[in-house]
Short mmCIF file of C-alpha atoms in Angstrom, two decimals:
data_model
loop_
_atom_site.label_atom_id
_atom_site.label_comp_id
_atom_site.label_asym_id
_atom_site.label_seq_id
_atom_site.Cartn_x
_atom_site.Cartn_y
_atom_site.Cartn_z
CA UNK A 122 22.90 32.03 7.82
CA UNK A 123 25.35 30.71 5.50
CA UNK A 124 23.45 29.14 2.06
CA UNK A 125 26.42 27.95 0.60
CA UNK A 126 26.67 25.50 3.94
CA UNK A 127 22.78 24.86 3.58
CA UNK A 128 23.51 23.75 -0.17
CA UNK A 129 26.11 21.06 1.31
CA UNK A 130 23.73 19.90 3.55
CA UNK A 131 21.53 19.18 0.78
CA UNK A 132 23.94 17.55 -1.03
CA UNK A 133 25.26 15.47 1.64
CA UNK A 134 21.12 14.34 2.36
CA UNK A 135 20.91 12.97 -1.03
CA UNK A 136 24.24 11.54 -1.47
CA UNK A 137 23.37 9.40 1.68
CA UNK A 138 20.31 8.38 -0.33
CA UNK A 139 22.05 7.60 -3.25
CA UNK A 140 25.28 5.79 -1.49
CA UNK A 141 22.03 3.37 0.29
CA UNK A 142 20.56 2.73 -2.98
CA UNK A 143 24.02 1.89 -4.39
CA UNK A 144 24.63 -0.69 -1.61
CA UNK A 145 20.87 -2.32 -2.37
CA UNK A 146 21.36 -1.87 -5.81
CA UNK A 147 21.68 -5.80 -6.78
CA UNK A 148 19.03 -6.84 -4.61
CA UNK A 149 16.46 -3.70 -6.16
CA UNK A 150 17.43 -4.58 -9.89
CA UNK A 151 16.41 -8.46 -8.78
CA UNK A 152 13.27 -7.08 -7.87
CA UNK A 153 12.75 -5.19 -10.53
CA UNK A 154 13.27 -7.98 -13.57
CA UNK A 155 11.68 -10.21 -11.68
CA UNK A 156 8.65 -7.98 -11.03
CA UNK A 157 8.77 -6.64 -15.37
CA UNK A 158 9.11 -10.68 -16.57
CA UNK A 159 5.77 -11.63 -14.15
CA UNK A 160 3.95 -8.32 -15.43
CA UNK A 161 5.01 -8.68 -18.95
CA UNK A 162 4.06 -12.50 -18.41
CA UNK A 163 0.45 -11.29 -17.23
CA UNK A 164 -0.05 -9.03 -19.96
CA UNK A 165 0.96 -11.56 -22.69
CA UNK A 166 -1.72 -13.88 -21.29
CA UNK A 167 -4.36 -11.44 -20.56
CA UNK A 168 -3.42 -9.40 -23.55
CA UNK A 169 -6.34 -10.55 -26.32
CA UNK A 170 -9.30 -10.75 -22.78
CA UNK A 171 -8.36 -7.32 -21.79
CA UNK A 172 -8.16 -5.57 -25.26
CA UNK A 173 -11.86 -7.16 -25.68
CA UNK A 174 -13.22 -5.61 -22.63
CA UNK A 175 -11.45 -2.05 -23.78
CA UNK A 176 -12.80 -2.29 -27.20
CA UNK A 177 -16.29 -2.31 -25.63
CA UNK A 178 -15.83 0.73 -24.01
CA UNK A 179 -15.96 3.77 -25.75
CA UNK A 180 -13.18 6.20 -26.67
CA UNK A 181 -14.70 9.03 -24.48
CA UNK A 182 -15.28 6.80 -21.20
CA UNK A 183 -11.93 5.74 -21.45
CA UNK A 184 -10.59 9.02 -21.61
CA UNK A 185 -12.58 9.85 -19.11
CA UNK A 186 -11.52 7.21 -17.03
CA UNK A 187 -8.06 7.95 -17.41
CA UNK A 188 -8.64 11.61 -16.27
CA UNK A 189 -10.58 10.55 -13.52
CA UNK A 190 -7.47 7.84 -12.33
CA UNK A 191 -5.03 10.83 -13.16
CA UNK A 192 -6.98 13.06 -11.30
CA UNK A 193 -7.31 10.57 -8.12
CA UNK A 194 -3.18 10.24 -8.43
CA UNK A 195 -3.27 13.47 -8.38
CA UNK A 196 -4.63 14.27 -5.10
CA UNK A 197 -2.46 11.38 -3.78
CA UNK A 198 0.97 12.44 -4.54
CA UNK A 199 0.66 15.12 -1.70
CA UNK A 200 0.07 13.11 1.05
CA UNK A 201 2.61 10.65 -0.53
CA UNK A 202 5.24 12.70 -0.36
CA UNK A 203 4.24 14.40 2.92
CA UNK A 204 5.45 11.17 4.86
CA UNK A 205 9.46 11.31 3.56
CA UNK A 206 8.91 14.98 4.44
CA UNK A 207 7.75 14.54 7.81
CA UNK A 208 10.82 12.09 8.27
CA UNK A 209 13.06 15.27 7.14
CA UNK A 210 11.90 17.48 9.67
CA UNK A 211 11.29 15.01 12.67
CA UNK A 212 12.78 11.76 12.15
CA UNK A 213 15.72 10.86 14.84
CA UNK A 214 18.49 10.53 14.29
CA UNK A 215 19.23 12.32 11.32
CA UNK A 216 21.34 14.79 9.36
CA UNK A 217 19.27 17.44 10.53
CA UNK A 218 19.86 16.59 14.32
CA UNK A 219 23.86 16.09 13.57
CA UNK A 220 24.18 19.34 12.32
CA UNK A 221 22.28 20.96 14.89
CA UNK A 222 24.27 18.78 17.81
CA UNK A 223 27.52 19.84 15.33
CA UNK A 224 26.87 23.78 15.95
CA UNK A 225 25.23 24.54 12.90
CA UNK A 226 23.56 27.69 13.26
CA UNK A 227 19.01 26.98 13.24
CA UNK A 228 19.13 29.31 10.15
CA UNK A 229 21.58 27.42 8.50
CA UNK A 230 19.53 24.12 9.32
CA UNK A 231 16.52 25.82 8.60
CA UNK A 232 17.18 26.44 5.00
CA UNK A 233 18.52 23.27 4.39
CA UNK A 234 14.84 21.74 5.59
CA UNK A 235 13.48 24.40 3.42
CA UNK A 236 15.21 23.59 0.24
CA UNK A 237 15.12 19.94 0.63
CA UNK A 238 11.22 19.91 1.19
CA UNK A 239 11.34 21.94 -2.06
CA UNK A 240 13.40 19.11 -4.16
CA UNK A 241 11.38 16.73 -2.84
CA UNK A 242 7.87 18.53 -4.03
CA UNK A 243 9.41 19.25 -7.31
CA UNK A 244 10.77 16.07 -8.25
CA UNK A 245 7.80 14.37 -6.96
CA UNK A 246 5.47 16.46 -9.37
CA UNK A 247 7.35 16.40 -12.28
CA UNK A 248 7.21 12.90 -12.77
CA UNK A 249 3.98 12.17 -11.92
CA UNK A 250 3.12 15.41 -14.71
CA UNK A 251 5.82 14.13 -16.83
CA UNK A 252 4.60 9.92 -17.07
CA UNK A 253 1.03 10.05 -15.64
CA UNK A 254 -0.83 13.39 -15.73
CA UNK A 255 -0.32 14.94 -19.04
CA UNK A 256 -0.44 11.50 -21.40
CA UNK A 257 -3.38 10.10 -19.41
CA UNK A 258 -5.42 13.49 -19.88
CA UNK A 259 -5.98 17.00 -21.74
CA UNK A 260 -5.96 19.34 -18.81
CA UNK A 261 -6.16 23.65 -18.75
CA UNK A 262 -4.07 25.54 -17.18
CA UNK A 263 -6.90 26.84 -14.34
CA UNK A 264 -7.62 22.47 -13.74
CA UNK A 265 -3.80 22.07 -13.44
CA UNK A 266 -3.66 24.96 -10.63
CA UNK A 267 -6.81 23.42 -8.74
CA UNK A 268 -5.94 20.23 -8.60
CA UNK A 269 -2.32 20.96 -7.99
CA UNK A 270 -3.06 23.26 -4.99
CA UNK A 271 -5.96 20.42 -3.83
CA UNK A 272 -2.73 17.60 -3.28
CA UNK A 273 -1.08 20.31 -1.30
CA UNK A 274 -3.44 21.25 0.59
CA UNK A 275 -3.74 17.29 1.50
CA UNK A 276 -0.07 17.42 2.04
CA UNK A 277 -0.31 20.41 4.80
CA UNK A 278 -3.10 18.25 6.52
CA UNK A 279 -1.61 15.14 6.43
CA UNK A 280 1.57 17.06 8.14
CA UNK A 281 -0.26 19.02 10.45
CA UNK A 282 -2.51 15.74 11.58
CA UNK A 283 0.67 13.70 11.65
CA UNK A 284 0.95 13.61 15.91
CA UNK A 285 4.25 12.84 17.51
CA UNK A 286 5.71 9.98 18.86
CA UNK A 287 4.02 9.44 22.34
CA UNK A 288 5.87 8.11 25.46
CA UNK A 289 5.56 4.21 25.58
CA UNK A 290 2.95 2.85 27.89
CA UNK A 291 3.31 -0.37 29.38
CA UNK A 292 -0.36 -1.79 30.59
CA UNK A 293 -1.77 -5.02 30.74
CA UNK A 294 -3.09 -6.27 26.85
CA UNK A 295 -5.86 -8.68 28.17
CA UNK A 296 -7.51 -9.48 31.37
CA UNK A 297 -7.72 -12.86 33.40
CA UNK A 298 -9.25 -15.13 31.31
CA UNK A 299 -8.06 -17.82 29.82
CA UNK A 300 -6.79 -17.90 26.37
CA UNK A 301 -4.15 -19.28 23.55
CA UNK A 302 -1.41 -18.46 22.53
CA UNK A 303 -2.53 -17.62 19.29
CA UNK A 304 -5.62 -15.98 20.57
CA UNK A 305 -3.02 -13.19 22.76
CA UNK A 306 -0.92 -12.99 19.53
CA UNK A 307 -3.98 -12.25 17.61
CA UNK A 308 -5.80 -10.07 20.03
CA UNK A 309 -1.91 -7.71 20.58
CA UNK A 310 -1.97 -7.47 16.16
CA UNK A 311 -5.64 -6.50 15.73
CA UNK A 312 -4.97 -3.54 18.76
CA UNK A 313 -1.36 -2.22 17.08
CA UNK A 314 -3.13 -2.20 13.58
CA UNK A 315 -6.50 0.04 14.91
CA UNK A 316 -5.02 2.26 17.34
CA UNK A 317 -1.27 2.61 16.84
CA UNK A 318 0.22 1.62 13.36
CA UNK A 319 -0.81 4.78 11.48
CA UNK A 320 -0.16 3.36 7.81
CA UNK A 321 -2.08 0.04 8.49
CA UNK A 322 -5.21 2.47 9.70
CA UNK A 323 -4.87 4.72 6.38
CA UNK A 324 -4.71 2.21 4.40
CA UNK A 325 -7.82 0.01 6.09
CA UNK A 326 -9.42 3.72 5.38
CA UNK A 327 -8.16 4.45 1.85
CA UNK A 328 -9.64 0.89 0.96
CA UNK A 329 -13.04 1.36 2.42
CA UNK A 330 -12.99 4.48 0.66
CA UNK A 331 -11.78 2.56 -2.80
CA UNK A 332 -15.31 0.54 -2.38
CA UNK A 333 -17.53 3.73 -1.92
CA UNK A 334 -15.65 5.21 -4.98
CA UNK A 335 -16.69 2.24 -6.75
CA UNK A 336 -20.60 1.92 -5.66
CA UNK A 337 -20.41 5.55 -7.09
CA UNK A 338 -19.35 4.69 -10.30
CA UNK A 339 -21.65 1.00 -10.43
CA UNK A 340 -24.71 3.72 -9.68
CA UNK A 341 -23.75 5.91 -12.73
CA UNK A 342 -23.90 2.51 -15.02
CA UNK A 343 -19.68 2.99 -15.73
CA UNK A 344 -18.30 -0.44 -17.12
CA UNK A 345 -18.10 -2.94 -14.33
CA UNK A 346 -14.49 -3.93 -15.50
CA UNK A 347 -14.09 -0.26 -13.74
CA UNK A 348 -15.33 -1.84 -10.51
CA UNK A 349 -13.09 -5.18 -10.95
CA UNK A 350 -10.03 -2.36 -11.25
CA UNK A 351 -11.41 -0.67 -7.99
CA UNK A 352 -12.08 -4.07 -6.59
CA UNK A 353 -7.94 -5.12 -7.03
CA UNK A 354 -7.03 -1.72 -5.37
CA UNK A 355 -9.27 -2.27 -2.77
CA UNK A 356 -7.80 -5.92 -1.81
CA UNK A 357 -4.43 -5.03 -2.36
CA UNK A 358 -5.01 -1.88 0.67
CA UNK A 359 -6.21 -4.03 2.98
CA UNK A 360 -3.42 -6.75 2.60
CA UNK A 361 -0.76 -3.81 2.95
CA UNK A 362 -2.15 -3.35 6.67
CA UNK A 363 -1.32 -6.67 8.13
CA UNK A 364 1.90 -6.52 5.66
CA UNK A 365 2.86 -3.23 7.37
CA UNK A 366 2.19 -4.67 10.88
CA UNK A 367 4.79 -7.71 10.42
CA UNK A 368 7.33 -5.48 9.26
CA UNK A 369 6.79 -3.62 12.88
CA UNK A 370 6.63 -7.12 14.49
CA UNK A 371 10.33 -8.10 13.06
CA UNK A 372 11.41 -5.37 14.92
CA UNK A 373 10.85 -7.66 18.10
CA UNK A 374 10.12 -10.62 16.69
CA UNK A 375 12.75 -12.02 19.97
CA UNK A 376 9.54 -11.69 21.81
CA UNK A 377 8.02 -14.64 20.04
CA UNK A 378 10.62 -16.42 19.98
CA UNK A 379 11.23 -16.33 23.36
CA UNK A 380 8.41 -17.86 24.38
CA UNK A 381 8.57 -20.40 21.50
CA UNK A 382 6.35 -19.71 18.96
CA UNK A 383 6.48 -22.20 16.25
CA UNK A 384 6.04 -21.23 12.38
CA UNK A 385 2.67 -22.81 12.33
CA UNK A 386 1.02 -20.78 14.94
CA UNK A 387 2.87 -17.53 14.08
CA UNK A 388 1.52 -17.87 10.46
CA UNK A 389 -2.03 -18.94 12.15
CA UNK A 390 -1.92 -15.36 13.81
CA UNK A 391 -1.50 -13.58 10.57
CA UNK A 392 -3.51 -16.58 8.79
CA UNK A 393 -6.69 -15.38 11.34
CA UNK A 394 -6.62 -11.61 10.68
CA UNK A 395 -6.14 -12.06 7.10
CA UNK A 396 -9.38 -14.05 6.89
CA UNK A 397 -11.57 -11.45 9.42
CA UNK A 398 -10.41 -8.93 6.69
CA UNK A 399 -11.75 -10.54 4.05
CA UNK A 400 -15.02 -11.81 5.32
CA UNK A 401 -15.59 -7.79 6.46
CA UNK A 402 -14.08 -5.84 3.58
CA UNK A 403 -15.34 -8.88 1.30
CA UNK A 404 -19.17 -8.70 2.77
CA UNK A 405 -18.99 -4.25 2.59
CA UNK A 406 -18.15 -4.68 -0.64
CA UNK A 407 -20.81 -6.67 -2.05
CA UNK A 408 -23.37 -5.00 0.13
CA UNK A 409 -22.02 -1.52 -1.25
CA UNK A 410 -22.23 -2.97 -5.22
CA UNK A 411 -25.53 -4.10 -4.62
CA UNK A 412 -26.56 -0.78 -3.38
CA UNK A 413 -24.97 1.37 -6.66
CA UNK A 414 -25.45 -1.93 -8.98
CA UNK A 415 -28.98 -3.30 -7.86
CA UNK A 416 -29.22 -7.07 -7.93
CA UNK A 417 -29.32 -7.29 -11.64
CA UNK A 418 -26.21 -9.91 -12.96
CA UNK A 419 -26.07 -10.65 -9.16
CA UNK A 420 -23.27 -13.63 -9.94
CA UNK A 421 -20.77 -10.84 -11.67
CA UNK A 422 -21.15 -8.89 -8.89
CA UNK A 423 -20.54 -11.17 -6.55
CA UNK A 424 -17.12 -11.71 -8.16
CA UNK A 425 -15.89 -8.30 -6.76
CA UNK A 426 -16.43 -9.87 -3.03
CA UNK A 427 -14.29 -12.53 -4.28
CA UNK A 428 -11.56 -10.34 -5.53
CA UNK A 429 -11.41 -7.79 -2.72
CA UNK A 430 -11.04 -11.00 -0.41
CA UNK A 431 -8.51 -12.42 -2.79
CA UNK A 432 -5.53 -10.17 -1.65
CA UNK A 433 -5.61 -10.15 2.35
CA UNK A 434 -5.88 -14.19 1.79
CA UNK A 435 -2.36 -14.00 0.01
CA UNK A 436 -0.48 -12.34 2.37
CA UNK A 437 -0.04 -15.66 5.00
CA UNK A 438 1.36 -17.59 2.05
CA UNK A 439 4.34 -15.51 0.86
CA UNK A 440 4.45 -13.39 4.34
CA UNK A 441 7.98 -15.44 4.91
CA UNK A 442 9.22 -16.14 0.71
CA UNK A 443 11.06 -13.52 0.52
CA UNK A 444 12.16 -10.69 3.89
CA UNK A 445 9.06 -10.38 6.11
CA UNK A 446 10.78 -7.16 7.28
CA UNK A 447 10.61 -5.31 4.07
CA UNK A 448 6.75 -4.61 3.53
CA UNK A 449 7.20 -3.63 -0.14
CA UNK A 450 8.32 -6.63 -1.34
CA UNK A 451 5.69 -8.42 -0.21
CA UNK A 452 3.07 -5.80 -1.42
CA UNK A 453 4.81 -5.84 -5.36
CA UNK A 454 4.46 -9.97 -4.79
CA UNK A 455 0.66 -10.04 -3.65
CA UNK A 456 0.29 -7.30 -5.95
CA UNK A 457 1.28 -9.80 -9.27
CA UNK A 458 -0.36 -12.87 -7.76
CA UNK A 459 -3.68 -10.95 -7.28
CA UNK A 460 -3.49 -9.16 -10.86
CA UNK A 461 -3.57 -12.96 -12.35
CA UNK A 462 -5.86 -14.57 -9.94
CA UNK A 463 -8.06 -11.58 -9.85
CA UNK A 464 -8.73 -11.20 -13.82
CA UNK A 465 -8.86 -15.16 -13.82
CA UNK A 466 -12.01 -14.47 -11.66
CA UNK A 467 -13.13 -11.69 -13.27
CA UNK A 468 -12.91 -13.81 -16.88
CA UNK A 469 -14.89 -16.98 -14.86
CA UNK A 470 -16.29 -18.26 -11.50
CA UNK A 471 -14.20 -21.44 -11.94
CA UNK A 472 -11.04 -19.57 -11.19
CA UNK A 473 -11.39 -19.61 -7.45
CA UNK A 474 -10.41 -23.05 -7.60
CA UNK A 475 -6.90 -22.47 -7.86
CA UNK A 476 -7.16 -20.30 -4.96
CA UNK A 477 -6.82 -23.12 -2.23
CA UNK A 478 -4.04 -25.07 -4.14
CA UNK A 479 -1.93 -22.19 -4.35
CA UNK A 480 -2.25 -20.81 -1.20
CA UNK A 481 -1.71 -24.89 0.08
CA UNK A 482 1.50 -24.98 -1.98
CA UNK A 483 2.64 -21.56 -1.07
CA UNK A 484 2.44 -22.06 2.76
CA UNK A 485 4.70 -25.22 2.19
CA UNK A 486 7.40 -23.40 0.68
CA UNK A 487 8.17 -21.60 3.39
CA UNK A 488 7.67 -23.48 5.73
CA UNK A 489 9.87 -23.07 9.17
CA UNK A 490 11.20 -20.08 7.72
CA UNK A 491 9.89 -18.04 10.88
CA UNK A 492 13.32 -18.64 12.69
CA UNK A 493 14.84 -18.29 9.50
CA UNK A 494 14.20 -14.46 8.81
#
C-alpha cells in the first residue's frame, strides 16, 4: 500500500468537486443572492410580528428550544452525510472504480475510501459545532460525546440499511381496465415514490415524524409558534417527495413525450398527488394537535393543517420556473414562498386568500414550459 498515492487520490476526489463547483459557480451565486434578498426581504417584513411572539417567550424556553433544535440537527448530520458517503464507496462510475480498473492496488484504494470518509465526517461536524451547536446551546463535554456518538450510530444504520441497486424489473403497472392518461401517469408516480424512490419515502417519514414531535411538544403546553415552526418543516418534507420524484422523471421524461403529453396534464399529474398529500398529511396533522393540544383555541390550531398543506400545494406552480431536474432549487423556492405565506397564516385566517391567486398566477408563468426543460 502506497499512502502517498492514497493522498493523491484524495486530492484528485476533491479537486473534481471543486473544478464542478467552479463550472456552476455563476448559476450557484444567482441562487444564492437571490435566495439572501427574498430571506432578508421576509425578515424585514416579519421582523417587528416575530420579535413580539419571541418576547413572549421566556429566556429559558428559548434556550431550551434552541438546544432542543441543536440537538435534533444533531442527530441529523449523520445520516446526512452518510448518503455522499455511500456514493464514495458504491456509486458507479467513479474515481474509486477508475483506479481499481487502472491497477491500483485494493489497499491503496482502500485507504483512499478510508481517509476520504474521514474528511468528509470531520468537515461535516465542524461546521455544524462551529455555526449551529455551540452558539445555539451550553453543552458538557459527556452531552457532546453522547450525542455525537448517537448521529453516528444513525450514520452506520443508515449505511448498513442502505440496500443495493436491484436488477430492473419490467412488469405490467396496471391491469385491464380502463383509464386516463393522467390517471396511469398518476397511478406509475404514487408507486415510484412508496416503494422505490428511497429519499421521497424518508422524507414522507421524517415529516410524519415532524408532526408527532410536535403533538409532543402541544401536550407539554410549549408555545404554539413552536408548532407553526414544526408545522413549516413538516410541509416543506412532504413537498421535497414529489420534488425528488420529478427530478427522477426528467431522467426519461422522452417517455412522456412520446406519447404526447401536453403541459396541462403533466402538471395535472403532479397537481393530483400534491393535493392527496395535503388533504392526508393536512388531516394527521390536525387530528395529532388536537390530541396533544385538546380542542381549546380550535381555529389556531386549525391553522397548522393549513400550513402543513401549504407547501405540497406549491410545488405544481413553480415545478417548471426554474430546472425541474435540479430538486434543490425548487425546495430553496417553495421553501421562501411557504416561510411568507405560512407566517401570513399564522399572523391571520385571511391570509389563505392569496393562496389561490398565487398559485393561479404562478401556473401561468410557466406555462408550456414542459417541452421547454
Amino acid at each position: 500500500m502506497s499512502i502517498n498515492r492514497s493522498l493523491r487520490l484524495v486530492g484528485y476526489h476533491n479537486k473534481q468537486f471543486f473544478l464542478k463547483l467552479r463550472y456552476d459557480l455563476g448559476r450557484e451565486l444567482v441562487v444564492l443572492i437571490s435566495s439572501t434578498v427574498l430571506l432578508g426581504l421576509f425578515a424585514y417584513i416579519f421582523r417587528d410580528f416575530l420579535n413580539d411572539k419571541l418576547r413572549a417567550i421566556p429566556p429559558s424556553e428559548q434556550a431550551a428550544i434552541a438546544r432542543a433544535f441543536a440537538t435534533v440537527l444533531a442527530l441529523l448530520v449523520g445520516p446526512v452525510i452518510a448518503a455522499p458517503i455511500h456514493a464514495l464507496w458504491r456509486e458507479e462510475p467513479s474515481l474509486r472504480s477508475f483506479a481499481t480498473r487502472s491497477g491500483e492496488s485494493p489497499q491503496t484504494v482502500r485507504a483512499f475510501l478510508f481517509l476520504q470518509t474521514a474528511i468528509l465526517f470531520a468537515l461535516a461536524y465542524l461546521l455544524f459545532w462551529k455555526f449551529i451547536g455551540i452558539p445555539w446551546g451550553q453543552w458538557s463535554l459527556p452531552s457532546i460525546i453522547l450525542w455525537q456518538s448517537l448521529s453516528l450510530g444513525l450514520a452506520a444504520l443508515r449505511l448498513f440499511l442502505h440496500k443495493e441497486r436491484e436488477p430492473k424489473a419490467f412488469k405490467p403497472l396496471l391491469d385491464d381496465k380502463q383509464s386516463t392518461r393522467i390517471n396511469t401517469l398518476t397511478d406509475w408516480r404514487w408507486r415510484q415514490i412508496f416503494l422505490r424512490n428511497r429519499i421521497a419515502k424518508l422524507c414522507l417519514g421524517l415529516a410524519f415524524f415532524l408532526q408527532l414531535a410536535g403533538g409532543i411538544f402541544l401536550f407539554m403546553h410549549a408555545p404554539f409558534a413552536l408548532a407553526v415552526l414544526i408545522a413549516m418543516a413538516s410541509g416543506l418534507l412532504i413537498a421535497c417527495a414529489p420534488s425528488f420524484q420529478l427530478e427522477e422523471d426528467m431522467r426519461a421524461i422522452w417517455f412522456e413525450r412520446q406519447i404526447a403529453c401536453s403541459h396541462e396534464e403533466y402538471v395535472a399529474v403532479y397537481q393530483r398527488i400534491a393535493y392527496r398529500l395535503a388533504a392526508g398529511f393536512g388531516l394527521s396533522a390536525i387530528i395529532i394537535a388536537f390530541a396533544g393540544r385538546g380542542f381549546d383555541a380550535a381555529p389556531e390550531t386549525l391553522k397548522l393543517m393549513a400550513i402543513t398543506a401549504l407547501f405540497p400545494l406549491l410545488l405544481p406552480a413553480v415545478m417548471f420556473q426554474i430546472a425541474p431536474e435540479r430538486p434543490m432549487l425548487q425546495i430553496m423556492t417553495i421553501a421562501l414562498i411557504g416561510l411568507f405565506l405560512g407566517t401570513a397564516i399564522f399572523a391571520h385566517w385571511a391570509a389563505v386568500i392569496v393562496l389561490p391567486i398565487a398559485l393561479t398566477y404562478a401556473k401561468q408563468y410557466q406555462q408550456n414550459n414542459f417541452y421547454r426543460s
